[in-house]
Short mmCIF file of C-alpha atoms and ligand atoms in Angstrom, two decimals:
data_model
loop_
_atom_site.label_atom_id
_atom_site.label_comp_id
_atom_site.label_asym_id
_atom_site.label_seq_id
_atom_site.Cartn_x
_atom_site.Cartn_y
_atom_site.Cartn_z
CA UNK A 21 -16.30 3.24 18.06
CA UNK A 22 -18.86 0.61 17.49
CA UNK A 23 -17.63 -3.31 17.92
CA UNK A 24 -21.27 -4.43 16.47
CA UNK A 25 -21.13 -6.27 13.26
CA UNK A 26 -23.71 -4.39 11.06
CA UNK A 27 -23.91 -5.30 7.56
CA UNK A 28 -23.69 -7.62 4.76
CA UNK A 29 -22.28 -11.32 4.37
CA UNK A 30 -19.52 -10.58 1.99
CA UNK A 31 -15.93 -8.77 2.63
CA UNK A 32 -15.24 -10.42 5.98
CA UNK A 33 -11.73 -11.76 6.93
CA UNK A 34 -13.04 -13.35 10.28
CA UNK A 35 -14.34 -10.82 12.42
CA UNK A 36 -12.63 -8.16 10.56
CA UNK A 37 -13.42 -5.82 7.30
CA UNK A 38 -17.42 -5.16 6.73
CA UNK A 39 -19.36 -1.66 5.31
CA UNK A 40 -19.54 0.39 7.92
CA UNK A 41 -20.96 3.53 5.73
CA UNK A 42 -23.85 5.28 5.24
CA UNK A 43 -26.73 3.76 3.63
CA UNK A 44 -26.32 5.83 0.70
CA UNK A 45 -22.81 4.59 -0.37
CA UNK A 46 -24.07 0.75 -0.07
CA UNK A 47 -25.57 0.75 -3.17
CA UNK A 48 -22.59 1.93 -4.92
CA UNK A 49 -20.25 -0.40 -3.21
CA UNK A 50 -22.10 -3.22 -4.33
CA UNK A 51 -22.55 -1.74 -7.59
CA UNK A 52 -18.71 -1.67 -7.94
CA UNK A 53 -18.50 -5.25 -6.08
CA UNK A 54 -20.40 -6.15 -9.11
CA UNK A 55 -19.06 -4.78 -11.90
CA UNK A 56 -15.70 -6.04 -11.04
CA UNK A 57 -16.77 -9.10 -11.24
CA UNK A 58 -18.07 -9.11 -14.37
CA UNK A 59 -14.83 -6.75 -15.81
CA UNK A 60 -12.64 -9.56 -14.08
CA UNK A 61 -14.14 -12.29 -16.40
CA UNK A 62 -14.63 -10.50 -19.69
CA UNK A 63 -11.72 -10.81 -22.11
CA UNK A 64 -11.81 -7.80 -23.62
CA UNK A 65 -11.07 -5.78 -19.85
CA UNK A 66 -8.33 -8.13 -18.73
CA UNK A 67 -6.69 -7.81 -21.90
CA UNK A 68 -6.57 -4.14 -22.21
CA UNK A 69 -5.61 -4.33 -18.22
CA UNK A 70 -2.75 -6.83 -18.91
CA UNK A 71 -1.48 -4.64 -21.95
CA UNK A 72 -1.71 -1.65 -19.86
CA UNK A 73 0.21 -3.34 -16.68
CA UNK A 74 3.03 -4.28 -19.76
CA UNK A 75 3.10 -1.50 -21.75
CA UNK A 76 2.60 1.54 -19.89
CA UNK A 77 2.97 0.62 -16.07
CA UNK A 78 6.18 -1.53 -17.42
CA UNK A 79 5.58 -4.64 -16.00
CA UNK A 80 6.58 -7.57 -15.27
CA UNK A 81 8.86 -5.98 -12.55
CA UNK A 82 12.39 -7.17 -12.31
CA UNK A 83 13.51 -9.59 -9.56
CA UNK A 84 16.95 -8.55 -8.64
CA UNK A 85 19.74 -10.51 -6.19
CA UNK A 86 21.16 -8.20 -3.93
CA UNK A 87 25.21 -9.70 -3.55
CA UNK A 88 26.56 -7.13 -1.42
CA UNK A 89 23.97 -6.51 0.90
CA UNK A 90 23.93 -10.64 1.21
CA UNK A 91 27.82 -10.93 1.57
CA UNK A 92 27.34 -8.62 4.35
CA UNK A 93 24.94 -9.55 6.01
CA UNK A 94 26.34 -13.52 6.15
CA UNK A 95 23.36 -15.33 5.82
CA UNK A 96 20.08 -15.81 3.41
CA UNK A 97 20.37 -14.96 -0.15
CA UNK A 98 18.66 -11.54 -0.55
CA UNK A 99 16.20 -10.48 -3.54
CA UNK A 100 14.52 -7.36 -4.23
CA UNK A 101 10.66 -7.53 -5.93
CA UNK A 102 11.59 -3.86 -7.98
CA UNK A 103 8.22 -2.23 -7.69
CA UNK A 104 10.32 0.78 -7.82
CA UNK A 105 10.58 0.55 -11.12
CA UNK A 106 7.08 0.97 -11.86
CA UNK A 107 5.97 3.52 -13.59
CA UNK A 108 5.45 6.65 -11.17
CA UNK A 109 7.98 4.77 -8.81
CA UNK A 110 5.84 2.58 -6.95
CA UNK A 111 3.18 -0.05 -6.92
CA UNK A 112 0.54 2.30 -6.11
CA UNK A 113 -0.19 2.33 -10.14
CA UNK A 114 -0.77 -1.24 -9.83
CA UNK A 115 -4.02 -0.16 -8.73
CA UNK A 116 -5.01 2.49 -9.77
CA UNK A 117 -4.84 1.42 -13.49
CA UNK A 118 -7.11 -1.36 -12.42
CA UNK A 119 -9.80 0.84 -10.79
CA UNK A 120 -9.29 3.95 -12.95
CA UNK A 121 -10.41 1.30 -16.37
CA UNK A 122 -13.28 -0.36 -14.30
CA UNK A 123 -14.38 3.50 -13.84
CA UNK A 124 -14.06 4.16 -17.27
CA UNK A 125 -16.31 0.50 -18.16
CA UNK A 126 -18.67 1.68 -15.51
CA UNK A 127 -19.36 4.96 -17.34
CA UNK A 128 -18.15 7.04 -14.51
CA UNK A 129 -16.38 9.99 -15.81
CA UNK A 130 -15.10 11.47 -12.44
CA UNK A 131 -12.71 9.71 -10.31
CA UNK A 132 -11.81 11.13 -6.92
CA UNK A 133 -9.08 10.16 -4.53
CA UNK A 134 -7.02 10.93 -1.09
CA UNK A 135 -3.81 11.18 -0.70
CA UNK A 136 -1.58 11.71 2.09
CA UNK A 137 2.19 12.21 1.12
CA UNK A 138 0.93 12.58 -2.48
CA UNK A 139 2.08 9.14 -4.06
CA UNK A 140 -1.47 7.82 -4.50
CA UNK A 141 -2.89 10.84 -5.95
CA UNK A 142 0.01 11.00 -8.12
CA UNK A 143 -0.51 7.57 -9.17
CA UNK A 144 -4.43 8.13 -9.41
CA UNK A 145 -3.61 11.67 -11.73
CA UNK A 146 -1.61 9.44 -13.74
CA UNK A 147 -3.89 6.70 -14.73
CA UNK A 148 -6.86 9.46 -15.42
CA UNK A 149 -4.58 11.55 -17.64
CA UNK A 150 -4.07 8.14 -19.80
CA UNK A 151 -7.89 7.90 -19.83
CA UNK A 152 -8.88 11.04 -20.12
CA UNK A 153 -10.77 11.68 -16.71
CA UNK A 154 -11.45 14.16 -14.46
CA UNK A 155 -9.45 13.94 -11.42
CA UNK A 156 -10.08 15.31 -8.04
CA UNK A 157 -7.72 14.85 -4.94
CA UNK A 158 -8.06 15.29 -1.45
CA UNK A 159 -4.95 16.20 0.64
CA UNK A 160 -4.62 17.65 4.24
CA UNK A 161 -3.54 20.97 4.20
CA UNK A 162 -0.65 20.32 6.32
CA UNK A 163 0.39 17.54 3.86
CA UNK A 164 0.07 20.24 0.70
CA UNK A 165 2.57 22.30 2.75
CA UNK A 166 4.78 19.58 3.36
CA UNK A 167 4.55 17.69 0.03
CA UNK A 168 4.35 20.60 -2.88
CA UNK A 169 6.22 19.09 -5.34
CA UNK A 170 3.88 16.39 -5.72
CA UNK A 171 0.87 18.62 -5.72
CA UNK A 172 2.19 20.46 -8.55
CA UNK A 173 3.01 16.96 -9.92
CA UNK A 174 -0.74 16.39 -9.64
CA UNK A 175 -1.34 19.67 -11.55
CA UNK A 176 0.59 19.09 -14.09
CA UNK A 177 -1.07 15.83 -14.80
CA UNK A 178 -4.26 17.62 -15.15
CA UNK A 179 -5.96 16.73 -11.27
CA UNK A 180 -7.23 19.07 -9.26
CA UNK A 181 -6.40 18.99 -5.40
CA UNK A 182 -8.34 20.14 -2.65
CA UNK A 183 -6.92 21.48 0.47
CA UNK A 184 -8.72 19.74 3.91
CA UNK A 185 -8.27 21.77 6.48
CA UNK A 186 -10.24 19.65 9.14
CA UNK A 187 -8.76 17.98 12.13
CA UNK A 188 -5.26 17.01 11.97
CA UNK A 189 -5.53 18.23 8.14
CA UNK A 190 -3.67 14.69 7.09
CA UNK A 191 -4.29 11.70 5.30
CA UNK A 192 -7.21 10.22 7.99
CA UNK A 193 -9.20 13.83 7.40
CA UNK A 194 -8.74 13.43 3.48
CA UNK A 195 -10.30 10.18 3.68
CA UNK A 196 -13.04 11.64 5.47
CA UNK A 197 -13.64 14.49 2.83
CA UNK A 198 -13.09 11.94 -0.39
CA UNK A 199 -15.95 9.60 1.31
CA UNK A 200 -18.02 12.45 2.21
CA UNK A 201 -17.89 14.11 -1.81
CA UNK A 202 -18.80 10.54 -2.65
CA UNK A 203 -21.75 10.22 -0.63
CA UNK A 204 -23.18 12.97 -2.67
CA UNK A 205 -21.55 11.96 -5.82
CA UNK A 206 -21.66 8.35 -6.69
CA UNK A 207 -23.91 8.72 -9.49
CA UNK A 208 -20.88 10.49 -11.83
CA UNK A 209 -17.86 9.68 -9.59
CA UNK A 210 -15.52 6.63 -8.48
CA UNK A 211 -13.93 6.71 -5.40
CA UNK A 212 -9.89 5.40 -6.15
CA UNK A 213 -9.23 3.84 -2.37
CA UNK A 214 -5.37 3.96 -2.36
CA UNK A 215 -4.83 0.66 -0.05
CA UNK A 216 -6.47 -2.72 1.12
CA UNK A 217 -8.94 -0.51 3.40
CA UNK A 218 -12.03 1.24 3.27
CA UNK A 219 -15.74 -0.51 3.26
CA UNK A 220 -15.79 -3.97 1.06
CA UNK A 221 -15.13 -4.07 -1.71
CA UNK A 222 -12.19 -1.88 -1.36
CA UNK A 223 -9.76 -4.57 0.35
CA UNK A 224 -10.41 -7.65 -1.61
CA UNK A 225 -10.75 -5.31 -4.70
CA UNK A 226 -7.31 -3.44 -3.89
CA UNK A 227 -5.58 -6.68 -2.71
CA UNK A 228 -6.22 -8.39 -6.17
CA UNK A 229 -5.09 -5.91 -8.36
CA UNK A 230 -1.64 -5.60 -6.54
CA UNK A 231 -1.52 -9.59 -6.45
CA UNK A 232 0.21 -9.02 -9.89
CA UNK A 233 3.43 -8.10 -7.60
CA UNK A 234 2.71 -11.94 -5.77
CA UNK A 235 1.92 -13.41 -8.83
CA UNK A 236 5.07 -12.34 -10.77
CA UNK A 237 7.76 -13.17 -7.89
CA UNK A 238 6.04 -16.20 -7.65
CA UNK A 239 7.08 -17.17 -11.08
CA UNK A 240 10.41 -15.30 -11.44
CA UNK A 241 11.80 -17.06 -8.17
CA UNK A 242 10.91 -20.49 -9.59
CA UNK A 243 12.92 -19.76 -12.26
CA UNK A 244 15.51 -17.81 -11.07
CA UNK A 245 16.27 -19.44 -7.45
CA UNK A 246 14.87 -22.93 -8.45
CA UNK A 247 12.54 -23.16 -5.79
CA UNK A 248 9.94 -20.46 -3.30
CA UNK A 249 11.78 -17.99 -1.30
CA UNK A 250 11.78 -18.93 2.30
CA UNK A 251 10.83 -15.81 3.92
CA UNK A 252 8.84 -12.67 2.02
CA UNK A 253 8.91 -9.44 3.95
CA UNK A 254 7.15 -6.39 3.03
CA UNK A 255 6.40 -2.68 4.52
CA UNK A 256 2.68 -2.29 5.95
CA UNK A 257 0.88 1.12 5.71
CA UNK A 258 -2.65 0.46 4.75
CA UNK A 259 -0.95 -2.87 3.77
CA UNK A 260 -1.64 -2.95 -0.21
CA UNK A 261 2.23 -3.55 -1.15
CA UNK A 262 2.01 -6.60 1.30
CA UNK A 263 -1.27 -7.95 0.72
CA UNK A 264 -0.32 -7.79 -2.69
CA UNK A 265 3.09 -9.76 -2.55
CA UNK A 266 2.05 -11.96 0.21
CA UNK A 267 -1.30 -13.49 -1.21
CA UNK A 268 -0.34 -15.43 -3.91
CA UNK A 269 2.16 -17.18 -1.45
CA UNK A 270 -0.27 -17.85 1.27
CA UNK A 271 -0.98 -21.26 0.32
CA UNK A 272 2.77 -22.14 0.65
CA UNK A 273 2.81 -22.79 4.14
CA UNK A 274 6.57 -23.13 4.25
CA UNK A 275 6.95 -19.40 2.98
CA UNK A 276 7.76 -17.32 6.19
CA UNK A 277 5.28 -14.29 5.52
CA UNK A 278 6.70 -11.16 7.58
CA UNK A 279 4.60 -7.87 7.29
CA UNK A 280 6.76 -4.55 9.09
CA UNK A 281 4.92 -1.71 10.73
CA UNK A 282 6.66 1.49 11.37
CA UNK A 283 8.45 1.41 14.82
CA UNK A 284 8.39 5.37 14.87
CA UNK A 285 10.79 6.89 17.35
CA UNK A 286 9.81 4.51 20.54
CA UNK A 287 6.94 2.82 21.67
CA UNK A 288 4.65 5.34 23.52
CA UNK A 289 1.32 6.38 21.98
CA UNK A 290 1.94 9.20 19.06
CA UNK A 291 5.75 7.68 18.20
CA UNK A 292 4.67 4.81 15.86
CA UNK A 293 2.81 3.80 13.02
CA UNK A 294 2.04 -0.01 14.50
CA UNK A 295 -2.01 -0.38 14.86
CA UNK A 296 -1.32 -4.26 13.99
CA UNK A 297 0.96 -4.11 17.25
CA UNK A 298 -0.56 -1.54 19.65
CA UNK A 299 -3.71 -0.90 18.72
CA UNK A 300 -7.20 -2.20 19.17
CA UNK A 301 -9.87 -3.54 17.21
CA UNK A 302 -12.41 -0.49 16.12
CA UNK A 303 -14.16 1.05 13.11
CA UNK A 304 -12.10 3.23 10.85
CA UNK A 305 -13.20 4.44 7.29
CA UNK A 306 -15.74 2.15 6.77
CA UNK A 307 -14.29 -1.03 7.64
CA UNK A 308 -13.37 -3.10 11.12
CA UNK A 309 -9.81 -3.51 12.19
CA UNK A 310 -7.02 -2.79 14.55
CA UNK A 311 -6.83 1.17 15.00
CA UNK A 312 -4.48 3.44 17.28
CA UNK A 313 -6.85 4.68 19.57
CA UNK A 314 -6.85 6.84 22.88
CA UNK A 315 -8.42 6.05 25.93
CA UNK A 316 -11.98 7.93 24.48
CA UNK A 317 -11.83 5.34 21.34
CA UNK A 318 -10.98 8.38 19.25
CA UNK A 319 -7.97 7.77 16.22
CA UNK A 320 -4.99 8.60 17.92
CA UNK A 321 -2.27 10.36 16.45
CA UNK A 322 0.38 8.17 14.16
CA UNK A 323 4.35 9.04 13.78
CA UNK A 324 6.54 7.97 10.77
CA UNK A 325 9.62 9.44 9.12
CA UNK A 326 7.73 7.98 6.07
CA UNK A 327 4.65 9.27 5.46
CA UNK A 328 3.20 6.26 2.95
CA UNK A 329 3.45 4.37 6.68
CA UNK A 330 1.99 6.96 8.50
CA UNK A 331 -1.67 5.63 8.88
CA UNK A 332 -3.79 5.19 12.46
CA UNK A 333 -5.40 2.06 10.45
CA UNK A 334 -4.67 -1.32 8.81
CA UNK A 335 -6.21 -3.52 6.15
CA UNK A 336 -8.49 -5.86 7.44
CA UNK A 337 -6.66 -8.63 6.04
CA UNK A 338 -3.67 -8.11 7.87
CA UNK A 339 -6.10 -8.33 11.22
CA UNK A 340 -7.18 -11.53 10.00
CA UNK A 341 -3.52 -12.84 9.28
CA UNK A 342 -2.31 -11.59 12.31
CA UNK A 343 -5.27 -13.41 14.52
CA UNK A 344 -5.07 -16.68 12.70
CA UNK A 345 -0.89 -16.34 12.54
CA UNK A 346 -0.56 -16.72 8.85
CA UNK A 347 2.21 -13.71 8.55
CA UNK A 348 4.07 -12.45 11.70
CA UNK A 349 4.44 -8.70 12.17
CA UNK A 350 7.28 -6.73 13.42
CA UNK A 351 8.14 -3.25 13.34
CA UNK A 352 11.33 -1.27 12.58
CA UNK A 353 11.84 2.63 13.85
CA UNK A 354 12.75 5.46 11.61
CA UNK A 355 16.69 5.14 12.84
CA UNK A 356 16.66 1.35 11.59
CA UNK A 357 15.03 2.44 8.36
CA UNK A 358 17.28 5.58 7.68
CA UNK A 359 20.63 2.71 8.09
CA UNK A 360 18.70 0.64 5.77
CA UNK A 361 18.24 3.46 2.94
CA UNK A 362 21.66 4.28 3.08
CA UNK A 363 23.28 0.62 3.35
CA UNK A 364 20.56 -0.32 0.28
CA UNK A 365 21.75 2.55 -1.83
CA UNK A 366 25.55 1.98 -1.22
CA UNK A 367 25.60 -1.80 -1.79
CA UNK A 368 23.49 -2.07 -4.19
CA UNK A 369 23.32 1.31 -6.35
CA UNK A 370 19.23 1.19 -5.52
CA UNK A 371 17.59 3.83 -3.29
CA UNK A 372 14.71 2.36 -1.56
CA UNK A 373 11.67 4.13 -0.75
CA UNK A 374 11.62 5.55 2.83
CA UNK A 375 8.47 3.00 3.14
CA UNK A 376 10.16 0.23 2.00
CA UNK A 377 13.60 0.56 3.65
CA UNK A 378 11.52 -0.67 6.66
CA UNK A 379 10.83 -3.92 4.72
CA UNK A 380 15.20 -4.32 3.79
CA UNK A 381 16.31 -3.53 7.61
CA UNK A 382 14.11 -6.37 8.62
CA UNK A 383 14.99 -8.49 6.04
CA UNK A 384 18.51 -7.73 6.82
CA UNK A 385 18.54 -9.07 10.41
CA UNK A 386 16.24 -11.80 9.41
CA UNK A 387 18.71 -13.10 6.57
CA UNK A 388 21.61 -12.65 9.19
CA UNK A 389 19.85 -15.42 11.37
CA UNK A 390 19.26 -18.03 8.45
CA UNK A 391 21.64 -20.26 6.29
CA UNK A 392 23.23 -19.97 2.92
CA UNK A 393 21.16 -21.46 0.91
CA UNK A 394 17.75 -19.66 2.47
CA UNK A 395 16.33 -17.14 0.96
CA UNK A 396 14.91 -13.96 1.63
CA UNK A 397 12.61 -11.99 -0.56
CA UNK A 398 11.74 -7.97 0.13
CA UNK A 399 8.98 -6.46 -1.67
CA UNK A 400 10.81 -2.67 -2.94
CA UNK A 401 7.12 -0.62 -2.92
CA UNK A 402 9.62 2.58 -4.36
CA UNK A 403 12.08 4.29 -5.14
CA UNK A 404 13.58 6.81 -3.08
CA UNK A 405 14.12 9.45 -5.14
CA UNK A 406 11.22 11.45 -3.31
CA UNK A 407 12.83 10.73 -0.15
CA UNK A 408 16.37 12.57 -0.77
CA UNK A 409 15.53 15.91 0.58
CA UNK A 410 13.95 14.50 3.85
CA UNK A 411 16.67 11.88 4.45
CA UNK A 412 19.26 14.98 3.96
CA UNK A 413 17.69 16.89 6.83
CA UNK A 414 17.44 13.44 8.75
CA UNK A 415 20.44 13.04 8.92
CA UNK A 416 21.66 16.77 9.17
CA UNK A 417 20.00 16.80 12.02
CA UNK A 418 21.84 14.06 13.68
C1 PLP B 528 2.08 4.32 -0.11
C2 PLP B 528 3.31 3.51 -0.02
C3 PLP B 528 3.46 2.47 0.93
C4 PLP B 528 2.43 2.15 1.97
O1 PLP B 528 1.19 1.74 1.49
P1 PLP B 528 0.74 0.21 1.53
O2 PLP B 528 -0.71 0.26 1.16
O3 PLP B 528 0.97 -0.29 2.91
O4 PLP B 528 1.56 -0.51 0.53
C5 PLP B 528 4.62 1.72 0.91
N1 PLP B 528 5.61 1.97 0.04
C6 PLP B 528 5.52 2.96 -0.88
C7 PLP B 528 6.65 3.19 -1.81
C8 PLP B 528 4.37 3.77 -0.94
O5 PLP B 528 4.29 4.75 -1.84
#
C-alpha cells in the first residue's frame, strides 16, 4: 500500500482521506462533488429531502431516557438517540435517501451498491423502490449464505444482487466489484457508498447527510435535559452513525466525544474489528486511513459478532479525530456487547442492534464513573430485531 499523497486539494482531514482511484472514476467523483453542492443549496432538493427524512424515513427520531438502565448503573443520566426507529431500522436510510434523490437530479437512472450483512443494500433497495430506480447490489457470496433473509428482502424490493465470489467473498471484495462496475458505468450509474469511506466525496458527502442524527439530538437535549449531554458515544464500523452524531457537537469542546470499535474475541490479529486501535495508516477503497494490515501491507482479516462492525477500514475522519484527539476511541468485545443487548432489552423494553449494543456497554461503564447530574448520550444505529437468531445461537453456545 502506497503512503504517497496523490491527488487533489479537496477531501483531506489532515493527512487522511484523498481519491485514490483510477483516473476514470475522477471525473465522476467530482461530478458528484459538484452537483451536491448545487442540490445542497437549491430549495426545491432540500425541501423534497426534508419532507422525505419526515414523512417517509419518520424523522425527527425520538430521544428517549433510559431510567432503569441509569438506576442501575448509579451514575450519569442515560439517553438513547432512537435511530432504530428509522424506517428500515437503522440510520443507514439517512443516507441513502440523500444520495438515491441527488441520483435521481443527476439524471442517473441506475444506482449500485455493496453490502455486507445486507442492511445497506436493504436501505439502498428501499430508497430506489420509492424512486423508481434500478437497483443493483453487490454482496460476498459467503455473506448471501449467511444473510438470506435480507437478500430476499432486497428482492422483494425490486434490487437485484450479485453474488462476489472473489477473495474472502465479504463486504471488502463487494466493494471492490461495486467500484469496479462503476468504473465502466458512471455514465448511467451512481455508486450509493454505505459509510463515511471511499474516495472524496464519499466521506464528507456521507457524513453530512447522517448529521441530521447530530443535528436533531442537538436540539432535543436542549430542550429536554436543559443543557448538551456531557459525553456522546457511538458504534464505529465505517463510522457513518458516529460521524453523523458526533459532528454537529464537535464545536462543543466540553462534549466528551467517544467513538467504540469492535473488541472481537481478544486482541490478536483476525479477533477484532479495531483499525482505529491496531491498525496502520494505508490505502483502502480509494481513500487514506488506518487499515488492519499483515506484515505484507495486505487487508488483514476482521472479526465481529456484528457484521455492520466487521470492516478492515475506517472513515478518514475518525483518523483525523483520533490524531488531533477530538473523540477518544475504545473498543468493547462481542461478550461485552452480547450483556449489553440483553441488559438494554430487559431494562428498557428496546433491543439494540448488535452494532450498537457496543455503543450502550460503553456508555454503561462510562456513566457508572460520572455523577448524577452528567449525562450520557448513545447513538441506537438499530434495532435488533435482525440480530435475534444470531444472539440465540450466541448464547446457546455458551
Ligand atoms: C451498518 C451499521 C453500523 C455500522 O456502520 P457505521 O457506518 O459505522 O455506522 C452500525 N449500526 C447499525 C445498526 C448498522 O446497520
Amino acid at each position: 500500500m502506497t503512503d504517497t499523497v496523490s491527488t487533489p486539494a479537496a477531501g483531506w482531514f489532515g493527512s487522511f482521506g484523498g481519491q485514490f482511484v483510477p483516473e476514470t472514476l475522477i471525473a465522476a467523483l467530482s461530478q458528484l462533488d459538484d452537483a451536491w453542492s448545487e442540490a445542497a443549496k437549491d430549495p426545491a432538493f432540500t425541501d423534497q429531502f426534508e419532507s422525505l427524512l419526515r414523512h417517509y424515513v419518520g424523522r425527527p427520531t425520538p430521544l428517549t431516557d433510559a431510567p432503569r438502565l441509569t438506576e442501575r448503573m448509579g451514575g450519569g443520566r442515560i439517553w438513547l438517540k432512537r435511530e432504530d426507529l428509522a424506517h428500515t431500522g437503522a440510520h443507514k436510510i439517512n443516507n441513502t435517501i440523500g444520495q438515491v434523490l441527488l441520483a435521481h437530479r443527476m439524471g442517473k437512472r441506475r444506482i449500485i451498491a455493496e453490502t455486507g450483512a445486507g442492511q445497506h443494500g436493504v436501505a439502498t433497495a428501499t430508497a430506489c423502490a420509492r424512486f423508481g430506480l434500478a437497483c443493483e447490489v453487490y454482496m460476498g457470496a459467503e455473506d448471501v449464505r449467511r444473510q438470506s433473509l435480507n437478500v430476499f428482502r432486497m428482492r422483494l424490493l425490486g434490487a437485484t444482487v450479485h453474488e462476489v465470489a472473489d477473495g474472502s467473498q465479504t463486504l471488502k471484495d463487494a466493494t471492490n466489484a461495486a467500484l469496479r462496475d462503476w468504473m465502466g458505468s458512471v455514465e448511467s450509474t451512481h455508486y450509493v457508498l454505505g459509510s463515511v469511506v471511499g474516495p472524496h466525496p464519499f466521506p464528507k458527502l456521507v457524513r453530512t447527510l447522517q448529521s441530521v442524527i447530530g443535528r436533531e439530538a442537538r436540539v432535543q437535549c436542549l430542550d429536554r435535559i436543559g443543557g448538551l449531554p456531557d459525553v456522546v458515544v457511538a458504534c464505529v464500523g465505517g463510522g457513518s452513525n458516529a460521524a453523523g452524531i458526533f459532528h454537529p457537537f464537535a464545536e462543543d469542546d466540553d462534549v466528551r466525544l467517544v467513538g467504540v470499535e469492535a473488541g472481537g474475541s481478544g486482541d490478536a490479529p483476525g479477533q477484532h474489528a479495531a483499525p482505529l486501535a491496531f491498525g496502520l495508516p494505508g490505502v483502502l477503497h480509494g481513500s487514506r486511513s488506518y487499515v488492519m494490515q499483515d506484515d505484507d501491507g495486505q487487508t488483514a482479516d476482521v472479526h465481529s459478532c456484528s457484521a455492520g462492525l466487521d470492516y478492515p477500514g475506517v472513515g478518514p475522519e475518525h483518523a483525523w479525530w483520533k490524531e488531533t484527539g477530538r473523540v477518544e476511541y475504545l473498543r468493547v468485545g462481542d461478550d461485552d456487547a452480547l450483556e449489553a443487548f440483553q441488559l438494554l432489552s430487559r431494562m428498557e423494553g428496546i433491543l439494540p442492534a448488535l452494532e450498537s449494543a457496543h455503543a450502550v456497554a460503553a456508555a454503561m461503564q462510562l456513566a457508572a464513573e460520572m455523577d448524577p447530574q452528567s449525562t450520557v448520550l448513545i447513538n441506537l444505529s438499530g434495532r435488533g430485531d435482525k440480530d435475534v437468531i444470531e444472539v440465540k445461537s450466541l448464547l446457546d453456545r455458551r
